[in-house]
Amino acid sequence: MNVVIVGAGPAGLAAAEHALRAGARVTVLDQAETPGGQYHRMLPEVYAARRPDRIQHGRAEFDRRRRVLAHPRCRWWPGSTVWAFDRAEKRVHVLRGPSDGSGRRRLTLVPDALILATGAHDRTLPFPGWELPGVYTAGAAQALAKGERVAIGGRVLVAGAGPFLLPVAESLLGVGAEVVAVLEANPASTVRKGWSSRPWRLAAHAGKAGELVRYAATLARHRVPYLMGRAVIEARGADRVREVVTAKLRADWSVVPGTERTYEVDAVCVGHGFSPQPELAVAAGCVLDDGFVRVDTVQQTTVDGVFAAGEITGIGGAITAAAEGAVAGRAAAGGTPDAALLRARDRARTFAERLAVAHPIGPAWRSWLREDTIVCRCEETTYGELTRATEDESCPGPHALKLGTRAGLGPCQGRICGPTVAELCGGAERHHRPIVQPIRLGELAARIEGEPE
Amino acid sequence: MSGWLLPRDRDPVGRTDRPIRITVDGEPVTGIEGQSVAGMLLAAGRTSWRTTRSGAPRGVFCGIGACFDCLLTVNDVPDVRACRRPAADGDEVRTQSREETA
């Protein structure tokens, strides 16, 4: 069996490990130069860090995990972009070379089974001024701090929803930034209700409690306030962010009038959870539920021979992703995942369910928007234009909406605004991108190389 | 104040720095090998290097290649995501506007 795995994060690496154990030949591809994905983001090899464990959680576990890439039956292809999947021929189209470069090598693979572990990126809800330079996603702040040791600014506010904001704040402090506050939009009552019912069911994630305590201690040591039920509702500045306005929120995320507070900052990072990156699964013809790839008990998608694991099947963090990857790897290699693997996967998924309940997106966030608030960053489509188009009878359905307002037609192809536009305008999110990643015309015209030995 | 690269002597990870230099619209910018083009520009105090259709400034937003806000031209190849591209010594980077490549 030849198994191709797209993505070398926790899900992809666990899938590789278990596919190898089941006797398969494995190829692991990732766009990045180093394995680990966003969770185990590594410092560049050339930094030759002597003590990388000082910033990388679970370093020992990651070192164990990444060893699979050196297995004699495993090929590791960093710097590889999978830009299309041909359903008829089950052919995986790959570009190898510098990101967005010209003249990358164009290769194809025809695997017996394909495992998609493409992960997620930050979901950020729009608010007035979110397009200003100096406003970043939480993931960007984390990637730059952990992956390069670059601080995005001197005085930074961290805001949004979910436990991910805590490691982001810690990473910012670690590169010498001042974190003025960490704001969780959900009030304490929502968060408590979500996490604390039947806590024993979270046993698979016992280590998380210790992690939370450590974050709390770090914030306290640096005197960073952690406030719940408060959000960034506006960023201000002419050429770049200079200040942000925060406000107290009710449980539905509507603003409590008169609670606004302004912070002077030179950077702000915001994350309201994550959006899956299902482009390849869609290209393969997999059915999605609410944006996530539908999988059966052994992580097989609705397409025969195509498996999915990790954040594209539901946002559940690294432990859940690895547990799903293990099952997918075993099954894709033609093996039968044993009961212990399946049980571990099911237990891990409890975390995903809790996360969704404890850190929901409140529906009243749209009350932060103004007529001229940009929703689609690429095409600068405003909230006003979108609502007018939705009410216009000559503009029925998402397709006409897109053509009429250009929302989702810019360079990112709706990756950022897609879920937001779908929520604001009704209708299902559309993921019809035959090309998964951009490819240059010269590269498209280039000769295809077959599978190299 | 803007972004910076944590100085090596204050970094507990104990890294080795190999200095590199690129140019941005002809102006020299220094950094270290392993940094992305975006990381180098941020650390050099720049927050934007692209303009949109309306002329608004943009730089990094998502930092992992999803948003395409940080596009710039590297060695005459346009539309390179600065956050995904490791910088190489001698790279000639140009800022770009949406009109230019439309």
Coordinates of C-alpha atoms in Angstrom, one line a residue:
Chain A
M1 CA 0.0 0.0 0.0
N2 CA 1.2 3.5 -0.9
V3 CA -0.3 6.1 1.5
V4 CA 0.1 9.8 0.8
I5 CA -0.4 12.1 3.8
V6 CA -1.0 15.9 3.3
G7 CA 0.1 17.8 6.3
A8 CA 2.8 17.1 8.9
G9 CA 1.1 18.4 12.0
P10 CA 0.0 16.2 14.9
A11 CA -2.6 14.4 12.8
G12 CA -0.4 13.8 9.8
L13 CA 2.6 12.6 11.9
A14 CA 0.4 10.2 13.9
A15 CA -1.2 9.0 10.6
A16 CA 2.3 8.3 9.2
E17 CA 3.4 6.4 12.3
H18 CA 0.4 4.1 12.3
A19 CA 0.4 3.6 8.5
L20 CA 4.0 2.6 8.7
R21 CA 3.2 0.2 11.6
A22 CA 0.6 -1.4 9.4
G23 CA 3.2 -2.0 6.8
A24 CA 2.5 0.7 4.2
R25 CA 4.9 2.9 2.2
V26 CA 4.2 6.5 3.2
T27 CA 4.8 9.9 1.7
V28 CA 4.3 12.9 3.9
L29 CA 4.0 16.3 2.3
D30 CA 3.8 19.8 3.9
Q31 CA 4.0 23.3 2.6
A32 CA 6.4 24.2 5.4
E33 CA 10.1 23.5 5.4
T34 CA 9.9 21.9 8.9
P35 CA 7.4 19.3 10.2
G36 CA 5.1 20.0 13.2
G37 CA 2.3 22.1 11.7
Q38 CA 1.1 25.1 13.6
Y39 CA 1.0 23.3 17.0
H40 CA 4.5 22.0 17.0
R41 CA 5.9 25.0 15.1
M42 CA 9.7 24.7 15.0
L43 CA 12.4 27.3 14.9
P44 CA 14.2 27.4 11.5
E45 CA 16.9 24.7 11.4
V46 CA 19.5 27.4 10.7
Y47 CA 18.8 29.0 14.1
A48 CA 20.5 25.9 15.5
A49 CA 18.7 26.4 18.8
R50 CA 20.5 24.7 21.7
R51 CA 17.4 24.8 24.0
P52 CA 14.3 24.7 21.7
D53 CA 12.4 23.1 24.6
R54 CA 12.3 26.4 26.3
I55 CA 9.5 27.6 24.0
Q56 CA 8.1 24.4 22.5
H57 CA 5.6 22.6 24.6
G58 CA 5.7 18.8 24.4
R59 CA 9.1 18.9 22.7
A60 CA 9.9 15.3 23.8
E61 CA 6.6 14.1 22.4
F62 CA 7.2 16.0 19.1
D63 CA 10.8 14.6 18.8
R64 CA 9.4 11.1 19.2
R65 CA 6.6 11.9 16.6
R66 CA 8.8 13.4 14.0
R67 CA 11.2 10.4 14.0
V68 CA 8.7 8.5 11.8
L69 CA 9.9 10.8 8.9
A70 CA 13.2 9.0 9.0
H71 CA 11.7 5.5 8.7
P72 CA 13.0 3.6 5.7
R73 CA 9.5 3.2 4.2
C74 CA 8.7 6.9 4.7
R75 CA 9.4 9.8 2.2
W76 CA 9.3 13.3 3.7
W77 CA 8.6 16.1 1.3
P78 CA 8.8 19.5 2.9
G79 CA 8.2 22.7 0.8
S80 CA 5.5 20.8 -1.1
T81 CA 2.2 22.3 -2.1
V82 CA -0.6 20.1 -3.1
W83 CA -2.6 22.3 -5.5
A84 CA -5.1 19.9 -7.0
F85 CA -6.6 16.4 -6.7
D86 CA -7.8 14.7 -9.8
R87 CA -10.8 12.7 -8.7
A88 CA -11.1 10.5 -11.8
E89 CA -7.5 9.4 -11.8
K90 CA -7.0 9.7 -8.0
R91 CA -3.9 11.8 -8.9
V92 CA -2.4 14.2 -6.4
H93 CA -0.8 17.2 -8.0
V94 CA 2.2 18.6 -6.2
L95 CA 4.5 21.7 -6.6
R96 CA 7.9 21.5 -4.9
G97 CA 10.1 24.5 -4.3
P98 CA 10.1 28.0 -2.7
S99 CA 6.6 29.2 -1.6
D100 CA 4.8 31.0 -4.4
G101 CA 8.0 30.9 -6.5
S102 CA 8.1 30.3 -10.2
G103 CA 9.6 27.2 -11.7
R104 CA 8.8 24.9 -8.9
R105 CA 8.9 21.2 -9.8
R106 CA 5.5 19.9 -10.8
L107 CA 5.0 16.3 -9.8
T108 CA 2.1 13.9 -9.4
L109 CA 1.5 11.0 -7.1
V110 CA -1.1 8.2 -7.5
P111 CA -1.5 6.7 -4.0
D112 CA -3.6 3.7 -2.9
A113 CA -5.0 5.8 -0.1
L114 CA -4.8 9.6 0.7
I115 CA -5.0 11.0 4.2
L116 CA -5.8 14.7 4.4
A117 CA -4.5 16.4 7.6
T118 CA -4.5 20.0 6.3
G119 CA -5.5 21.6 9.6
A120 CA -7.1 25.0 10.2
H121 CA -6.4 28.7 10.4
D122 CA -7.7 31.4 12.7
R123 CA -11.2 32.5 12.4
T124 CA -11.4 36.3 12.9
L125 CA -14.7 38.1 13.0
P126 CA -14.7 41.5 11.4
F127 CA -14.9 44.8 13.4
P128 CA -14.4 48.4 12.3
G129 CA -10.6 48.8 11.6
W130 CA -9.7 45.1 11.5
E131 CA -8.0 45.7 8.1
L132 CA -5.5 48.1 9.5
P133 CA -1.8 47.1 9.5
G134 CA -0.9 46.1 13.1
V135 CA -4.1 44.0 13.5
Y136 CA -3.1 40.3 13.3
T137 CA -4.7 37.0 13.9
A138 CA -3.6 35.3 17.1
G139 CA -2.0 32.6 15.0
A140 CA 0.2 35.2 13.2
A141 CA 1.5 36.5 16.5
Q142 CA 2.2 33.0 17.6
A143 CA 3.8 31.9 14.3
L144 CA 6.2 34.9 14.3
A145 CA 7.1 34.7 18.0
K146 CA 7.5 30.9 18.2
G147 CA 8.6 30.3 14.7
E148 CA 11.1 33.2 14.3
R149 CA 11.4 35.0 17.6
V150 CA 9.9 38.1 16.1
A151 CA 7.5 40.3 18.2
I152 CA 4.6 41.9 16.3
G153 CA 4.7 45.0 18.5
G154 CA 5.7 46.6 21.7
R155 CA 2.2 47.0 23.4
V156 CA -0.1 44.3 22.3
L157 CA -3.7 43.4 23.2
V158 CA -4.8 39.8 22.8
A159 CA -8.5 39.2 22.3
G160 CA -11.1 36.8 21.0
A161 CA -12.4 33.5 22.2
G162 CA -10.9 30.2 23.3
P163 CA -8.0 28.8 25.3
F164 CA -5.6 29.4 22.4
L165 CA -5.3 33.1 23.4
L166 CA -3.3 32.0 26.5
P167 CA -0.3 30.4 24.7
V168 CA -0.3 33.3 22.3
A169 CA 0.0 35.8 25.2
E170 CA 2.8 33.6 26.7
S171 CA 4.7 33.6 23.3
L172 CA 4.4 37.4 23.0
L173 CA 5.8 37.9 26.5
G174 CA 8.5 35.4 25.6
V175 CA 9.8 37.7 22.9
G176 CA 9.7 40.8 25.1
A177 CA 6.3 42.3 24.1
E178 CA 4.1 44.0 26.7
V179 CA 0.7 42.3 26.7
V180 CA -1.8 44.9 27.9
A181 CA -4.6 42.4 28.5
V182 CA -6.0 39.2 27.3
L183 CA -9.8 39.4 26.6
E184 CA -12.1 36.4 26.3
A185 CA -15.4 37.4 24.7
N186 CA -17.5 34.8 26.5
P187 CA -18.5 35.6 30.0
A188 CA -17.2 33.4 32.8
S189 CA -20.6 31.7 33.2
T190 CA -20.5 30.4 29.6
V191 CA -16.9 29.1 29.9
R192 CA -17.5 27.5 33.2
K193 CA -20.6 25.7 32.0
G194 CA -18.9 24.4 29.0
W195 CA -15.8 23.0 30.7
S196 CA -16.9 21.8 34.1
S197 CA -19.8 19.4 33.5
R198 CA -18.7 15.8 33.9
P199 CA -15.0 16.7 34.1
W200 CA -13.8 13.0 34.2
R201 CA -14.8 12.7 30.5
L202 CA -11.8 15.0 29.8
A203 CA -9.3 12.5 31.3
A204 CA -7.5 12.2 27.9
H205 CA -6.6 15.9 28.2
A206 CA -5.5 15.9 31.9
G207 CA -2.3 17.6 30.9
K208 CA -4.3 20.6 29.8
A209 CA -5.2 21.6 33.3
G210 CA -1.5 21.9 34.2
E211 CA -0.9 23.9 31.1
L212 CA -3.7 26.3 32.1
V213 CA -2.2 26.8 35.5
R214 CA 1.2 27.6 33.9
Y215 CA -0.4 30.2 31.6
A216 CA -2.2 31.7 34.5
A217 CA 1.0 32.0 36.5
T218 CA 2.8 33.5 33.5
L219 CA 0.1 36.2 33.1
A220 CA 0.1 36.9 36.8
R221 CA 3.9 37.3 36.9
H222 CA 3.8 39.8 34.1
R223 CA 0.7 41.5 35.6
V224 CA -1.4 40.9 32.5
P225 CA -5.1 41.1 33.2
Y226 CA -7.3 38.2 31.9
L227 CA -10.8 39.6 31.4
M228 CA -13.8 37.6 30.5
G229 CA -16.9 38.9 28.7
R230 CA -15.0 41.7 27.0
A231 CA -14.0 42.1 23.3
V232 CA -12.2 44.3 20.9
I233 CA -15.0 46.1 18.9
E234 CA -12.9 48.6 17.0
A235 CA -9.3 49.3 15.9
R236 CA -8.3 52.9 15.1
G237 CA -5.5 54.6 13.3
A238 CA -4.8 56.3 10.0
D239 CA -2.0 54.2 8.5
R240 CA -1.8 51.5 11.1
V241 CA -3.4 50.6 14.4
R242 CA -2.8 53.1 17.2
E243 CA -5.6 52.3 19.6
V244 CA -8.3 49.7 20.2
V245 CA -11.8 50.1 21.7
T246 CA -13.0 47.2 23.9
A247 CA -16.4 46.7 25.5
K248 CA -18.1 44.5 27.9
L249 CA -20.3 41.8 26.2
R250 CA -23.4 40.0 27.2
A251 CA -23.6 36.2 26.7
D252 CA -24.9 36.7 23.1
W253 CA -21.9 39.0 22.5
S254 CA -24.0 42.2 22.2
V255 CA -22.2 45.2 23.6
V256 CA -23.2 46.6 27.0
P257 CA -23.5 50.3 26.3
G258 CA -21.2 52.6 28.3
T259 CA -18.6 50.0 29.0
E260 CA -16.2 51.0 26.2
R261 CA -12.6 51.3 27.1
T262 CA -9.7 52.5 24.9
Y263 CA -6.2 51.1 25.0
E264 CA -3.2 52.6 23.3
V265 CA -1.4 49.8 21.4
D266 CA 0.9 49.3 18.5
A267 CA -0.5 45.8 17.7
V268 CA -3.5 43.8 18.5
C269 CA -4.1 40.1 17.8
V270 CA -7.5 38.6 17.6
G271 CA -8.8 35.0 17.2
H272 CA -12.4 33.8 17.5
G273 CA -11.6 30.1 17.1
F274 CA -10.6 28.4 13.9
S275 CA -11.7 27.7 10.3
P276 CA -10.9 24.3 8.8
Q277 CA -8.9 24.2 5.5
P278 CA -11.0 21.7 3.6
E279 CA -10.0 22.7 0.0
L280 CA -8.4 19.4 -0.9
A281 CA -11.2 17.4 0.6
V282 CA -13.7 19.4 -1.5
A283 CA -11.5 18.9 -4.6
A284 CA -11.7 15.1 -3.8
G285 CA -15.5 15.3 -3.7
C286 CA -15.8 14.7 0.1
V287 CA -19.1 15.7 1.7
L288 CA -18.8 18.5 4.3
D289 CA -21.1 19.0 7.4
D290 CA -21.1 22.7 8.4
G291 CA -17.7 23.2 6.8
F292 CA -16.1 20.1 8.3
V293 CA -15.2 17.0 6.5
R294 CA -17.6 14.1 7.2
V295 CA -15.8 10.9 8.3
D296 CA -16.9 7.5 9.4
T297 CA -15.7 5.4 12.4
V298 CA -12.3 4.8 10.8
Q299 CA -11.8 8.5 9.6
Q300 CA -12.7 7.6 6.0
T301 CA -14.4 10.4 4.1
T302 CA -17.4 9.9 1.8
V303 CA -14.9 9.2 -0.9
D304 CA -13.4 5.7 -1.1
G305 CA -9.7 5.7 -0.2
V306 CA -9.7 9.3 1.0
F307 CA -9.3 9.8 4.8
A308 CA -9.3 12.9 6.9
A309 CA -7.9 13.6 10.4
G310 CA -7.5 16.6 12.7
E311 CA -8.9 20.1 12.5
I312 CA -10.6 19.6 9.1
T313 CA -13.0 17.1 10.7
G314 CA -13.7 19.3 13.8
I315 CA -11.7 21.7 15.9
G316 CA -10.3 19.7 18.8
G317 CA -6.7 20.6 19.4
A318 CA -3.5 18.6 19.0
I319 CA -4.4 15.6 21.2
T320 CA -7.6 15.0 19.3
A321 CA -5.9 15.5 15.9
A322 CA -3.2 12.9 16.8
A323 CA -5.8 10.4 18.0
E324 CA -7.7 10.8 14.7
G325 CA -4.5 10.5 12.7
A326 CA -3.6 7.2 14.4
V327 CA -6.9 5.7 13.4
A328 CA -6.8 7.1 9.8
G329 CA -3.2 5.9 9.3
R330 CA -4.0 2.4 10.4
A331 CA -7.2 2.2 8.3
A332 CA -5.7 3.8 5.2
A333 CA -2.9 1.3 5.2
G334 CA -5.5 -1.5 5.0
G335 CA -5.3 -2.4 8.7
T336 CA -8.0 -2.5 11.3
P337 CA -7.7 0.1 14.0
D338 CA -7.9 -1.7 17.3
A339 CA -10.4 -0.9 20.0
A340 CA -7.8 1.0 22.0
L341 CA -7.1 3.4 19.2
L342 CA -10.7 4.0 18.5
R343 CA -11.5 4.5 22.2
A344 CA -8.6 7.0 22.5
R345 CA -10.0 8.9 19.5
D346 CA -13.5 9.0 20.9
R347 CA -12.3 10.2 24.3
A348 CA -10.2 12.9 22.7
R349 CA -13.2 14.1 20.8
T350 CA -14.9 15.1 24.1
F351 CA -12.5 18.0 24.2
A352 CA -13.7 19.2 20.8
E353 CA -17.3 19.2 22.0
R354 CA -16.4 21.0 25.2
L355 CA -14.4 23.6 23.4
A356 CA -17.3 24.4 21.1
V357 CA -19.7 24.8 24.1
A358 CA -17.3 26.7 26.3
H359 CA -16.1 29.2 23.7
P360 CA -19.0 29.7 21.2
I361 CA -19.3 32.7 18.9
G362 CA -22.2 34.8 20.1
P363 CA -24.6 35.7 17.3
A364 CA -24.9 39.3 18.3
W365 CA -21.3 40.1 17.1
R366 CA -22.8 41.6 14.0
S367 CA -23.9 44.5 16.1
W368 CA -20.2 45.6 16.2
L369 CA -20.4 46.2 12.4
R370 CA -21.1 49.5 10.8
E371 CA -22.3 50.3 7.3
D372 CA -18.7 50.9 6.1
T373 CA -17.0 48.0 8.0
I374 CA -15.0 45.9 5.6
V375 CA -16.1 42.2 5.7
C376 CA -14.1 40.8 2.7
R377 CA -10.6 42.1 3.2
C378 CA -9.4 41.3 -0.4
E379 CA -12.2 43.1 -2.3
E380 CA -13.0 45.6 0.5
T381 CA -16.6 44.7 0.4
T382 CA -18.4 46.4 3.2
Y383 CA -21.2 45.2 5.6
G384 CA -23.5 47.8 4.0
E385 CA -22.9 46.5 0.5
L386 CA -23.5 42.9 1.7
T387 CA -26.8 43.7 3.5
R388 CA -28.1 45.7 0.5
A389 CA -27.2 42.9 -1.9
T390 CA -28.9 40.3 0.4
E391 CA -32.1 42.4 0.4
D392 CA -32.0 42.9 -3.4
E393 CA -34.4 40.6 -5.2
S394 CA -32.3 40.6 -8.3
C395 CA -29.4 39.1 -6.3
P396 CA -30.7 35.7 -5.1
G397 CA -28.4 33.1 -3.7
P398 CA -24.7 33.0 -2.8
H399 CA -23.5 32.9 -6.4
A400 CA -25.2 36.2 -7.4
L401 CA -24.2 37.7 -4.1
K402 CA -20.5 36.9 -4.8
L403 CA -20.6 38.3 -8.3
G404 CA -22.6 41.4 -7.2
T405 CA -20.4 42.3 -4.3
R406 CA -17.1 40.6 -5.2
A407 CA -17.0 39.2 -1.6
G408 CA -14.7 36.1 -1.7
L409 CA -13.4 36.8 -5.2
G410 CA -10.0 38.3 -4.2
P411 CA -6.7 36.6 -3.7
C412 CA -7.7 34.6 -0.6
Q413 CA -10.7 33.2 -2.5
G414 CA -13.0 33.5 0.5
R415 CA -10.8 31.7 3.0
I416 CA -11.1 34.5 5.5
C417 CA -14.5 36.0 4.8
G418 CA -16.3 32.9 3.7
P419 CA -17.7 31.7 7.0
T420 CA -18.5 35.3 7.9
V421 CA -20.4 36.1 4.7
A422 CA -22.3 32.9 5.0
E423 CA -23.3 33.8 8.5
L424 CA -24.3 37.4 7.7
C425 CA -26.1 36.6 4.5
G426 CA -27.6 33.2 5.3
G427 CA -26.9 30.2 3.1
A428 CA -24.3 27.6 3.3
E429 CA -20.6 28.3 3.0
R430 CA -19.3 27.5 -0.5
H431 CA -16.0 25.9 -1.1
H432 CA -15.9 25.5 -4.8
R433 CA -12.3 26.0 -5.6
P434 CA -11.1 23.6 -8.2
I435 CA -7.5 24.9 -7.6
V436 CA -6.6 24.3 -4.0
Q437 CA -3.6 26.6 -3.9
P438 CA -2.6 29.3 -6.4
I439 CA -0.3 28.1 -9.2
R440 CA 1.5 30.2 -11.8
L441 CA 0.5 29.9 -15.4
G442 CA 4.1 29.0 -16.4
E443 CA 4.0 26.2 -13.8
L444 CA 0.7 25.0 -15.1
A445 CA 2.1 24.8 -18.6
A446 CA 5.2 23.0 -17.4
R447 CA 5.9 19.3 -18.0
I448 CA 4.6 17.0 -15.4
E449 CA 7.0 14.7 -13.8
G450 CA 5.9 11.3 -12.8
E451 CA 6.4 9.9 -9.4
P452 CA 10.2 9.9 -8.6
E453 CA 11.7 6.9 -7.0
Chain B
M1 CA 7.2 51.3 18.4
S2 CA 7.0 48.4 16.1
G3 CA 8.0 44.8 15.9
W4 CA 11.5 43.4 16.5
L5 CA 13.6 40.3 16.5
L6 CA 14.4 39.2 20.1
P7 CA 18.1 39.8 20.5
R8 CA 20.1 36.6 20.5
D9 CA 21.7 37.3 23.9
R10 CA 18.3 37.6 25.5
D11 CA 16.8 34.5 23.8
P12 CA 16.7 31.5 26.1
V13 CA 16.5 29.1 23.1
G14 CA 20.2 29.7 22.5
R15 CA 20.2 30.3 18.8
T16 CA 22.9 31.1 16.3
D17 CA 22.4 34.1 14.0
R18 CA 23.7 34.2 10.5
P19 CA 23.1 37.8 9.2
I20 CA 21.5 38.3 5.8
R21 CA 20.6 41.4 3.9
I22 CA 17.8 42.0 1.4
T23 CA 16.6 45.1 -0.3
V24 CA 13.0 46.4 -0.2
D25 CA 12.3 48.9 -3.0
G26 CA 16.1 49.3 -3.2
E27 CA 16.6 50.0 0.5
P28 CA 18.7 47.6 2.5
V29 CA 17.0 45.6 5.3
T30 CA 19.0 43.3 7.6
G31 CA 17.9 40.2 9.4
I32 CA 19.0 36.6 10.0
E33 CA 18.8 33.5 8.0
G34 CA 15.7 31.5 8.7
Q35 CA 13.4 34.5 9.0
S36 CA 10.5 34.8 6.6
V37 CA 10.4 37.9 4.4
A38 CA 7.4 39.1 6.6
G39 CA 9.4 38.5 9.8
M40 CA 12.3 40.5 8.4
L41 CA 10.1 43.4 7.4
L42 CA 8.2 43.5 10.7
A43 CA 11.4 43.3 12.7
A44 CA 12.7 46.3 10.6
G45 CA 9.8 48.3 11.7
R46 CA 7.6 48.0 8.6
T47 CA 4.0 47.1 9.1
S48 CA 2.7 47.4 5.5
W49 CA 4.0 46.7 2.0
R50 CA 1.0 46.3 -0.2
T51 CA -1.9 48.5 -1.2
T52 CA -5.4 47.3 -2.0
R53 CA -7.7 48.4 -4.8
S54 CA -8.7 51.5 -2.7
G55 CA -5.1 52.2 -1.9
A56 CA -5.3 51.1 1.7
P57 CA -2.0 49.7 3.2
R58 CA -1.7 46.0 4.1
G59 CA 1.0 43.8 5.6
V60 CA 0.7 40.6 7.6
F61 CA -2.6 39.4 8.9
C62 CA -2.9 35.6 9.2
G63 CA 0.8 34.8 9.2
I64 CA 0.3 31.3 7.9
G65 CA -0.5 31.7 4.3
A66 CA -4.3 31.8 4.3
C67 CA -5.2 35.5 3.9
F68 CA -2.9 36.7 1.0
D69 CA -2.7 40.2 2.6
C70 CA 1.1 40.1 2.7
L71 CA 1.8 39.7 -1.0
L72 CA 4.9 41.3 -2.4
T73 CA 7.3 40.8 -5.3
V74 CA 10.5 38.8 -4.7
N75 CA 13.3 38.8 -7.4
D76 CA 10.8 40.0 -10.0
V77 CA 8.2 37.2 -9.2
P78 CA 5.0 39.0 -8.1
D79 CA 2.4 37.8 -5.5
V80 CA 4.7 36.0 -3.2
R81 CA 3.2 35.5 0.4
A82 CA 5.8 37.2 2.6
C83 CA 4.8 35.1 5.6
R84 CA 5.5 31.8 3.7
R85 CA 8.7 32.7 2.0
P86 CA 12.0 32.3 3.9
A87 CA 14.2 35.3 3.1
A88 CA 17.5 34.6 1.2
D89 CA 20.5 36.8 1.3
G90 CA 20.4 39.2 -1.6
D91 CA 16.7 38.9 -2.3
E92 CA 15.3 41.9 -4.1
V93 CA 11.9 42.6 -2.7
R94 CA 9.4 45.1 -4.1
T95 CA 6.2 46.3 -2.5
Q96 CA 3.2 46.0 -4.7
S97 CA -0.2 47.5 -5.3
R98 CA -3.3 45.7 -6.5
E99 CA -3.5 48.0 -9.6
E100 CA 0.0 47.1 -10.7
T101 CA -0.7 43.4 -11.0
A102 CA -4.4 43.6 -12.0

